CSV table of C-alpha atoms in Angstrom, one decimal:
chain,number,residue,atom,x,y,z
E,1,UNK,CA,-22.5,72.2,8.4
E,2,UNK,CA,-19.7,71.8,10.7
E,3,UNK,CA,-19.8,68.0,9.7
E,4,UNK,CA,-20.4,68.2,6.4
E,5,UNK,CA,-17.0,70.4,5.5
E,6,UNK,CA,-15.2,68.7,8.0
E,7,UNK,CA,-15.8,65.0,5.7
E,8,UNK,CA,-15.3,67.3,2.7
E,9,UNK,CA,-11.4,68.4,4.1
E,10,UNK,CA,-11.0,64.7,5.3
E,11,UNK,CA,-11.7,63.7,1.2
E,12,UNK,CA,-9.6,66.0,-0.2
E,13,UNK,CA,-6.9,65.9,2.3
E,14,UNK,CA,-7.2,61.4,1.6
E,15,UNK,CA,-7.4,62.1,-2.2
E,16,UNK,CA,-4.3,64.7,-2.1
E,17,UNK,CA,-2.3,62.0,0.4
E,18,UNK,CA,-3.2,59.7,-2.5
E,19,UNK,CA,-1.9,62.0,-5.4
E,20,UNK,CA,1.2,62.8,-3.8
E,21,UNK,CA,2.2,58.8,-2.9
E,22,UNK,CA,0.8,56.6,-6.1
E,23,UNK,CA,3.8,57.4,-8.5
E,24,UNK,CA,6.5,56.5,-5.6
E,25,UNK,CA,4.4,53.6,-3.5
E,26,UNK,CA,1.0,52.6,-4.6
E,27,UNK,CA,2.2,52.2,-8.5
E,28,UNK,CA,5.4,50.2,-7.3
E,29,UNK,CA,2.9,48.0,-5.1
E,30,UNK,CA,0.6,47.6,-7.4
E,31,UNK,CA,2.8,46.9,-10.2
E,32,UNK,CA,4.9,44.4,-7.4
E,33,UNK,CA,1.3,42.2,-6.8
E,34,UNK,CA,0.7,41.9,-10.7
E,35,UNK,CA,4.0,40.6,-11.1
E,36,UNK,CA,4.2,38.2,-8.1
E,37,UNK,CA,5.4,34.6,-9.4
E,38,UNK,CA,6.1,36.1,-12.9
E,39,UNK,CA,9.3,36.1,-14.9
E,40,UNK,CA,9.6,37.8,-18.2
E,41,UNK,CA,10.7,34.9,-20.6
E,42,UNK,CA,13.8,33.9,-21.7
E,43,UNK,CA,13.9,32.6,-25.4
E,44,UNK,CA,17.3,30.5,-26.1
E,45,UNK,CA,20.0,31.2,-27.7
E,46,UNK,CA,20.1,30.6,-31.1
E,47,UNK,CA,22.1,28.3,-33.1
E,48,UNK,CA,25.4,29.7,-34.5
E,49,UNK,CA,23.3,30.8,-37.9
E,50,UNK,CA,20.4,32.2,-36.0
E,51,UNK,CA,21.9,35.4,-34.3
E,52,UNK,CA,20.5,38.6,-36.0
E,53,UNK,CA,22.2,41.0,-37.7
E,54,UNK,CA,22.8,44.2,-35.5
E,55,UNK,CA,23.2,47.9,-36.2
E,56,UNK,CA,24.6,49.4,-33.9
E,57,UNK,CA,24.2,53.1,-34.0
E,58,UNK,CA,25.9,56.2,-31.6
E,59,UNK,CA,24.5,59.3,-31.7
E,60,UNK,CA,26.6,62.2,-31.3
E,61,UNK,CA,27.3,65.2,-31.2
E,62,UNK,CA,30.9,66.8,-28.7
E,63,UNK,CA,31.4,63.8,-28.3
E,64,UNK,CA,35.4,63.5,-29.8
E,65,UNK,CA,37.2,62.3,-26.7
E,66,UNK,CA,34.7,59.9,-25.9
E,67,UNK,CA,34.1,58.3,-29.2
E,68,UNK,CA,37.1,55.7,-29.9
E,69,UNK,CA,36.7,54.2,-26.4
E,70,UNK,CA,32.9,53.6,-27.4
E,71,UNK,CA,34.2,52.7,-30.6
E,72,UNK,CA,36.8,50.2,-29.1
E,73,UNK,CA,34.6,48.5,-27.0
E,74,UNK,CA,31.7,48.0,-30.0
E,75,UNK,CA,35.0,46.4,-31.8
E,76,UNK,CA,36.0,43.7,-29.4
E,77,UNK,CA,32.2,42.5,-28.3
E,78,UNK,CA,31.3,38.9,-28.6
E,79,UNK,CA,28.6,39.5,-30.4
E,80,UNK,CA,28.6,35.9,-32.9
E,81,UNK,CA,26.0,37.9,-35.5
E,82,UNK,CA,27.0,40.2,-38.1
E,83,UNK,CA,27.9,43.7,-36.6
E,84,UNK,CA,27.7,46.9,-38.1
E,85,UNK,CA,28.2,50.6,-36.6
E,86,UNK,CA,26.6,53.5,-37.3
E,87,UNK,CA,27.9,56.9,-36.3
E,88,UNK,CA,25.6,60.0,-36.8
E,89,UNK,CA,27.7,63.1,-35.7
E,90,UNK,CA,26.2,66.5,-35.8
E,91,UNK,CA,29.8,68.3,-35.4
E,92,UNK,CA,33.0,67.8,-37.4
E,93,UNK,CA,35.4,66.9,-34.3
E,94,UNK,CA,33.1,64.0,-33.5
E,95,UNK,CA,32.6,63.4,-37.1
E,96,UNK,CA,36.5,63.2,-37.7
E,97,UNK,CA,37.2,61.1,-34.4
E,98,UNK,CA,35.2,58.4,-35.1
E,99,UNK,CA,36.0,57.6,-39.2
E,100,UNK,CA,38.2,54.6,-39.0
E,101,UNK,CA,37.7,51.1,-41.4
E,102,UNK,CA,34.3,49.3,-40.3
E,103,UNK,CA,32.8,52.1,-39.2
E,104,UNK,CA,30.2,54.3,-41.3
E,105,UNK,CA,30.5,58.2,-40.3
E,106,UNK,CA,27.2,60.3,-41.0
E,107,UNK,CA,28.0,63.6,-40.6
E,108,UNK,CA,26.0,66.9,-41.1
E,109,UNK,CA,28.2,69.7,-39.9
E,110,UNK,CA,25.1,71.5,-38.0
E,111,UNK,CA,23.4,70.1,-34.7
E,112,UNK,CA,20.1,68.1,-35.5
E,113,UNK,CA,19.1,66.6,-32.8
E,114,UNK,CA,18.7,63.2,-31.2
E,115,UNK,CA,15.5,62.5,-32.7
E,116,UNK,CA,16.7,63.6,-35.9
E,117,UNK,CA,20.2,61.8,-35.8
E,118,UNK,CA,18.5,58.6,-34.8
E,119,UNK,CA,16.2,58.1,-38.0
E,120,UNK,CA,18.9,59.0,-40.4
E,121,UNK,CA,21.2,56.1,-38.4
E,122,UNK,CA,18.0,53.7,-38.9
E,123,UNK,CA,18.0,55.3,-42.2
E,124,UNK,CA,21.1,54.4,-42.8
E,125,UNK,CA,21.0,50.3,-41.0
E,126,UNK,CA,21.7,47.4,-43.2
E,127,UNK,CA,19.9,44.8,-40.4
E,128,UNK,CA,16.5,44.3,-39.1
E,129,UNK,CA,17.7,44.6,-35.8
E,130,UNK,CA,18.6,48.2,-34.6
E,131,UNK,CA,20.6,49.1,-31.3
E,132,UNK,CA,20.8,52.7,-29.9
E,133,UNK,CA,23.2,53.3,-27.5
E,134,UNK,CA,25.5,56.8,-26.3
E,135,UNK,CA,29.2,57.2,-26.9
E,136,UNK,CA,29.4,57.6,-23.3
E,137,UNK,CA,27.6,54.2,-21.4
E,138,UNK,CA,29.8,51.6,-21.4
E,139,UNK,CA,28.2,48.1,-22.5
E,140,UNK,CA,28.1,45.1,-20.3
E,141,UNK,CA,30.0,42.5,-22.0
E,142,UNK,CA,27.3,40.0,-23.7
E,143,UNK,CA,25.0,42.6,-24.1
E,144,UNK,CA,24.5,42.5,-27.1
E,145,UNK,CA,24.0,38.8,-27.3
E,146,UNK,CA,21.4,39.3,-24.0
E,147,UNK,CA,19.6,41.4,-26.1
E,148,UNK,CA,19.6,39.9,-29.2
E,149,UNK,CA,18.3,36.7,-27.9
E,150,UNK,CA,14.4,38.1,-27.4
E,151,UNK,CA,14.0,38.9,-31.1
E,152,UNK,CA,13.6,34.8,-31.9
E,153,UNK,CA,10.3,35.8,-30.6
E,154,UNK,CA,7.7,37.5,-33.1
E,155,UNK,CA,6.1,39.5,-30.6
E,156,UNK,CA,9.4,41.1,-29.6
E,157,UNK,CA,9.5,44.7,-30.7
E,158,UNK,CA,12.1,46.3,-28.9
E,159,UNK,CA,14.2,45.6,-25.6
E,160,UNK,CA,14.9,47.8,-22.7
E,161,UNK,CA,18.4,47.4,-21.7
E,162,UNK,CA,19.5,48.4,-17.4
E,163,UNK,CA,21.0,51.8,-17.1
E,164,UNK,CA,23.7,51.5,-13.8
E,165,UNK,CA,24.9,54.8,-12.8
E,166,UNK,CA,28.7,54.6,-11.1
E,167,UNK,CA,27.4,55.5,-7.9
E,168,UNK,CA,26.5,52.5,-5.7
E,169,UNK,CA,25.9,54.2,-2.7
E,170,UNK,CA,24.4,57.6,-3.4
E,171,UNK,CA,21.0,58.9,-4.5
E,172,UNK,CA,21.5,58.4,-8.1
E,173,UNK,CA,22.2,54.5,-8.0
E,174,UNK,CA,19.7,54.5,-5.7
E,175,UNK,CA,17.0,55.6,-8.2
E,176,UNK,CA,18.3,53.8,-10.9
E,177,UNK,CA,18.2,50.4,-9.3
E,178,UNK,CA,14.2,51.3,-8.3
E,179,UNK,CA,13.7,52.2,-11.8
E,180,UNK,CA,15.3,48.7,-13.1
E,181,UNK,CA,13.0,47.2,-10.7
E,182,UNK,CA,10.0,49.1,-11.5
E,183,UNK,CA,11.0,47.7,-14.8
E,184,UNK,CA,11.5,44.0,-14.9
E,185,UNK,CA,7.9,43.6,-12.9
E,186,UNK,CA,5.8,45.6,-16.1
E,187,UNK,CA,7.8,43.5,-18.3
E,188,UNK,CA,6.9,40.1,-16.4
E,189,UNK,CA,3.6,41.5,-17.0
E,190,UNK,CA,3.7,41.1,-20.7
E,191,UNK,CA,5.5,45.2,-21.4
E,192,UNK,CA,7.0,47.8,-20.2
E,193,UNK,CA,7.0,51.4,-21.4
E,194,UNK,CA,10.4,52.3,-19.2
E,195,UNK,CA,13.2,52.3,-21.9
E,196,UNK,CA,16.6,54.1,-21.5
E,197,UNK,CA,18.9,55.8,-24.9
E,198,UNK,CA,22.0,54.4,-23.5
E,199,UNK,CA,21.3,50.9,-24.4
E,200,UNK,CA,17.8,49.9,-26.5
E,201,UNK,CA,16.8,47.3,-29.6
E,202,UNK,CA,14.4,47.4,-31.7
E,203,UNK,CA,13.0,45.8,-34.8
E,204,UNK,CA,13.8,48.1,-37.6
E,205,UNK,CA,10.4,47.1,-39.2
E,206,UNK,CA,8.6,48.2,-36.3
E,207,UNK,CA,10.4,51.7,-36.9
E,208,UNK,CA,8.5,55.6,-37.0
E,209,UNK,CA,10.5,58.5,-37.8
E,210,UNK,CA,10.3,60.6,-34.9
E,211,UNK,CA,9.1,64.0,-34.8
E,212,UNK,CA,12.1,66.1,-35.1
E,213,UNK,CA,10.9,68.3,-32.5
E,214,UNK,CA,10.8,65.9,-29.6
E,215,UNK,CA,12.9,65.7,-26.2
E,216,UNK,CA,12.3,61.9,-25.6
E,217,UNK,CA,13.3,60.1,-28.5
E,218,UNK,CA,13.7,56.7,-27.1
E,219,UNK,CA,10.3,57.5,-24.7
E,220,UNK,CA,8.5,58.1,-28.1
E,221,UNK,CA,10.1,54.8,-30.5
E,222,UNK,CA,8.8,52.6,-27.4
E,223,UNK,CA,5.1,53.5,-27.8
E,224,UNK,CA,5.3,53.4,-31.3
E,225,UNK,CA,6.4,50.2,-31.0
E,226,UNK,CA,3.3,49.4,-28.4
E,227,UNK,CA,1.0,50.7,-30.9
E,228,UNK,CA,1.9,48.6,-33.4
E,229,UNK,CA,0.9,45.4,-31.7
E,230,UNK,CA,4.9,44.6,-30.4
E,231,UNK,CA,5.9,43.9,-26.7
E,232,UNK,CA,8.6,45.9,-25.0
E,233,UNK,CA,10.7,43.7,-22.6
E,234,UNK,CA,13.2,44.7,-20.5
E,235,UNK,CA,16.7,42.5,-20.4
E,236,UNK,CA,18.9,43.3,-17.5
E,237,UNK,CA,21.5,41.6,-18.4
E,238,UNK,CA,22.1,44.1,-21.3
E,239,UNK,CA,23.1,47.2,-19.1
E,240,UNK,CA,25.0,49.8,-20.0
E,241,UNK,CA,27.0,51.8,-17.5
E,242,UNK,CA,27.7,55.4,-16.7
E,243,UNK,CA,28.9,57.6,-14.3
E,244,UNK,CA,27.4,59.8,-12.0
E,245,UNK,CA,26.0,63.0,-12.9
E,246,UNK,CA,29.2,65.6,-11.2
E,247,UNK,CA,26.5,67.8,-9.7
E,248,UNK,CA,22.9,68.2,-8.6
E,249,UNK,CA,22.5,71.2,-11.4
E,250,UNK,CA,23.2,69.4,-14.3
E,251,UNK,CA,21.1,66.6,-13.2
E,252,UNK,CA,18.2,69.0,-12.5
E,253,UNK,CA,18.6,70.6,-16.1
E,254,UNK,CA,18.5,67.0,-17.6
E,255,UNK,CA,15.6,65.4,-15.6
E,256,UNK,CA,13.5,69.0,-15.5
E,257,UNK,CA,13.7,68.6,-19.7
E,258,UNK,CA,12.5,64.9,-19.7
E,259,UNK,CA,10.3,65.6,-17.8
E,260,UNK,CA,8.9,68.3,-20.1
E,261,UNK,CA,9.2,66.1,-22.5
E,262,UNK,CA,7.7,63.8,-21.5
E,263,UNK,CA,4.1,65.6,-20.5
E,264,UNK,CA,4.5,67.2,-23.9
E,265,UNK,CA,4.9,63.4,-25.4
E,266,UNK,CA,2.2,62.7,-23.3
E,267,UNK,CA,0.0,64.9,-24.0
E,268,UNK,CA,0.2,64.8,-28.0
E,269,UNK,CA,-0.1,61.1,-27.9
E,270,UNK,CA,-3.2,61.2,-24.8
E,271,UNK,CA,-5.3,59.1,-26.6
E,272,UNK,CA,-2.8,56.3,-25.1
E,273,UNK,CA,-3.9,57.5,-21.4
E,274,UNK,CA,-7.5,56.3,-22.6
E,275,UNK,CA,-8.5,53.4,-20.6
E,276,UNK,CA,-7.8,50.6,-22.2
E,277,UNK,CA,-6.3,51.8,-24.8
E,278,UNK,CA,-3.0,49.5,-24.4
E,279,UNK,CA,-1.9,47.0,-22.6
E,280,UNK,CA,0.7,49.8,-20.9
E,281,UNK,CA,-1.9,52.2,-20.6
E,282,UNK,CA,-1.6,51.7,-16.3
E,283,UNK,CA,1.9,52.1,-17.2
E,284,UNK,CA,1.4,55.6,-18.7
E,285,UNK,CA,-0.4,56.5,-15.8
E,286,UNK,CA,1.5,55.1,-12.6
E,287,UNK,CA,5.5,55.3,-14.5
E,288,UNK,CA,5.0,58.6,-16.3
E,289,UNK,CA,1.7,60.7,-15.7
E,290,UNK,CA,1.6,61.1,-12.2
E,291,UNK,CA,4.9,60.4,-10.9
E,292,UNK,CA,5.6,63.2,-12.7
E,293,UNK,CA,2.7,65.7,-12.3
E,294,UNK,CA,-0.3,65.0,-10.6
E,295,UNK,CA,1.7,63.8,-7.2
E,296,UNK,CA,3.9,66.6,-7.0
E,297,UNK,CA,1.1,69.3,-7.6
E,298,UNK,CA,-1.3,67.4,-4.7
E,299,UNK,CA,1.8,67.3,-2.4
E,300,UNK,CA,2.4,71.0,-2.5
E,301,UNK,CA,-1.7,71.6,-1.9
E,302,UNK,CA,-1.0,69.0,1.2
E,303,UNK,CA,1.6,71.5,2.7
E,304,UNK,CA,-0.8,74.5,1.7
E,305,UNK,CA,-3.2,72.4,3.7
E,306,UNK,CA,-0.8,71.7,6.5
E,307,UNK,CA,0.5,74.9,7.6
E,308,UNK,CA,-2.5,76.7,9.1
E,309,UNK,CA,-3.5,73.1,9.8
E,310,UNK,CA,-0.4,72.0,12.2
E,311,UNK,CA,-1.4,75.0,15.4
E,312,UNK,CA,-4.5,72.1,16.1
E,313,UNK,CA,-3.1,69.0,14.2
E,314,UNK,CA,-0.5,66.7,15.5
E,315,UNK,CA,-1.5,64.7,12.4
E,316,UNK,CA,-0.2,67.7,10.3
E,317,UNK,CA,2.3,69.1,12.2
E,318,UNK,CA,4.4,65.3,11.9
E,319,UNK,CA,3.8,65.3,8.3
E,320,UNK,CA,5.4,68.8,8.2
E,321,UNK,CA,8.1,67.6,9.9
E,322,UNK,CA,8.5,65.1,7.7
E,323,UNK,CA,9.0,67.8,4.9
E,324,UNK,CA,11.5,69.8,6.6
E,325,UNK,CA,13.6,66.2,7.0
E,326,UNK,CA,13.1,65.9,3.2
E,327,UNK,CA,13.9,69.6,2.5
E,328,UNK,CA,17.0,69.1,5.0
E,329,UNK,CA,18.3,66.0,3.3
E,330,UNK,CA,17.2,67.2,-0.1
E,331,UNK,CA,19.7,70.8,0.2
E,332,UNK,CA,22.4,68.1,1.6
E,333,UNK,CA,22.3,66.5,-1.6
E,334,UNK,CA,22.6,69.6,-3.8
E,335,UNK,CA,25.8,70.9,-2.1
E,336,UNK,CA,27.3,68.2,-2.6
E,337,UNK,CA,27.2,66.3,0.1
E,338,UNK,CA,25.7,62.5,1.1
E,339,UNK,CA,22.2,62.4,3.6
E,340,UNK,CA,23.0,59.8,5.8
E,341,UNK,CA,21.0,56.6,6.3
E,342,UNK,CA,17.5,56.3,5.7
E,343,UNK,CA,17.6,59.9,4.7
E,344,UNK,CA,19.0,59.5,1.4
E,345,UNK,CA,15.7,57.7,-0.3
E,346,UNK,CA,13.9,60.6,1.4
E,347,UNK,CA,16.1,63.0,-0.2
E,348,UNK,CA,16.1,61.4,-4.0
E,349,UNK,CA,12.1,60.9,-3.7
E,350,UNK,CA,12.6,65.1,-2.8
E,351,UNK,CA,14.5,66.1,-5.2
E,352,UNK,CA,12.1,64.0,-8.0
E,353,UNK,CA,9.2,66.3,-6.6
E,354,UNK,CA,11.1,69.3,-7.1
E,355,UNK,CA,12.5,67.8,-10.8
E,356,UNK,CA,8.7,67.2,-11.3
E,357,UNK,CA,7.5,70.8,-10.8
E,358,UNK,CA,10.2,72.2,-12.4
E,359,UNK,CA,9.8,70.0,-15.9
E,360,UNK,CA,5.7,70.7,-15.1
E,361,UNK,CA,6.8,74.7,-15.3
E,362,UNK,CA,8.7,73.9,-18.2
E,363,UNK,CA,6.3,72.3,-20.3
E,364,UNK,CA,3.6,75.1,-19.4
E,365,UNK,CA,6.0,77.3,-20.4
E,366,UNK,CA,6.8,75.6,-23.5
E,367,UNK,CA,10.2,74.9,-22.8
E,368,UNK,CA,10.6,71.5,-23.8
E,369,UNK,CA,13.9,71.9,-26.6
E,370,UNK,CA,15.0,68.8,-28.9
E,371,UNK,CA,18.1,70.5,-29.3
E,372,UNK,CA,20.0,71.8,-26.0
E,373,UNK,CA,22.8,72.9,-24.5
E,374,UNK,CA,25.5,70.5,-24.5
E,375,UNK,CA,29.4,70.9,-23.0
E,376,UNK,CA,31.7,69.1,-24.6
E,377,UNK,CA,33.0,65.6,-22.8
E,378,UNK,CA,35.8,65.9,-21.7
E,379,UNK,CA,36.8,62.8,-20.3
E,380,UNK,CA,36.6,59.1,-21.5
E,381,UNK,CA,34.5,56.0,-19.3
E,382,UNK,CA,36.3,53.3,-19.5
E,383,UNK,CA,35.5,49.8,-18.4
E,384,UNK,CA,38.3,49.7,-15.8
E,385,UNK,CA,36.4,52.0,-14.0
E,386,UNK,CA,33.5,49.8,-13.7
E,387,UNK,CA,34.6,47.1,-11.4
E,388,UNK,CA,31.0,45.0,-11.9
E,389,UNK,CA,31.9,44.8,-15.8
E,390,UNK,CA,33.9,42.1,-16.3
E,391,UNK,CA,35.3,41.4,-19.5
E,392,UNK,CA,34.0,38.6,-21.8
E,393,UNK,CA,36.2,35.8,-22.4
E,394,UNK,CA,35.3,35.3,-25.7
E,395,UNK,CA,35.5,38.9,-26.8
E,396,UNK,CA,39.3,38.5,-26.8
E,397,UNK,CA,38.9,36.1,-29.7
E,398,UNK,CA,37.4,38.2,-31.9
E,399,UNK,CA,39.3,40.6,-34.3
E,400,UNK,CA,38.4,44.0,-34.5
E,401,UNK,CA,36.5,44.6,-37.4
E,402,UNK,CA,38.7,45.3,-40.7
E,403,UNK,CA,36.9,46.6,-43.3
E,404,UNK,CA,36.4,50.7,-44.6
E,405,UNK,CA,33.9,52.6,-44.0
E,406,UNK,CA,31.8,52.2,-47.3
E,407,UNK,CA,31.6,47.7,-46.0
E,408,UNK,CA,30.4,48.3,-42.2
E,409,UNK,CA,29.4,45.3,-41.8
E,410,UNK,CA,31.6,42.5,-39.8
E,411,UNK,CA,30.8,39.1,-41.5
């Protein structure tokens, strides 16, 4: 009986260990090996008359301080095709700041939430390809061209851009680099589920109105496209740049809300988790579900097992010591310090584990709001703050839109 209990205990520890590292280690290894030698096909650029028209939708709330910078950026883009700009503003201050020739402003006068704002913007769009971007995200020169060229492939329903954070040496910057690598690998195998609202392009014909109560409008939209039989491809040249979160308290609130929203989406659309349901079902498990729920819970269970076992087991002591280092590094992050060397990575992983547990708690408590408190944006983000973003030479030669709000399309 003692031997049976030992084997059972070992199997339980092994299973919990595998679940703990699956999202951050095993799944990345799996998708890295599966994509080895593969690349996302890069279609040739269309001819001068072949570029699809784009409707750029900016959903904005309390963004009066930055919306003009965003509109200047879009007006000066080098995109060679027709382009219209639509701002969906839920507050009167942002709506008033956004009014200018060549921009269509839709304002409800009340907070409707991101999903309903996207629905309004897409419904008003004139062109087949719609681009979603945030008011405080700086798009790279050529981002619209890089995304639009993929729509010459009829199998592509959406293009996921890359999110970069202006924190090259910090933990937040590392996290987004890791996310970008995962999406690059996933896209090389056929499609990715990883999208960000800062830069997302899609076919209007593939769009289904989003539920007003979803907190993850971008992921829900991508899953709609995939369930419709089209692909979501990743385009690293279509990147956006945002400043790093000023503190980890705000980052905690944002990320736990997203985790809770993702779990809510996966529960409501759990048919997509059935093996073989979609080509991206393994991604839903590895990139979304296990990493943000089962893995962190298994981690806590392992710690609970290791504490009493540490008296007799060196392995348990080493495991607990590693967790202590991770906890100390995470504490350094939360107090505004940068952990040294490799512990920076450990701190980010531990922070993500804690975020996942917080998100699970919010999901179980039904705290997954589609509308959440948001402070007024106070400082504009400009291209000058991003040394990695070089202005496109062609953009200077293009005139800004001059049409009025009733005729927002640039010829």
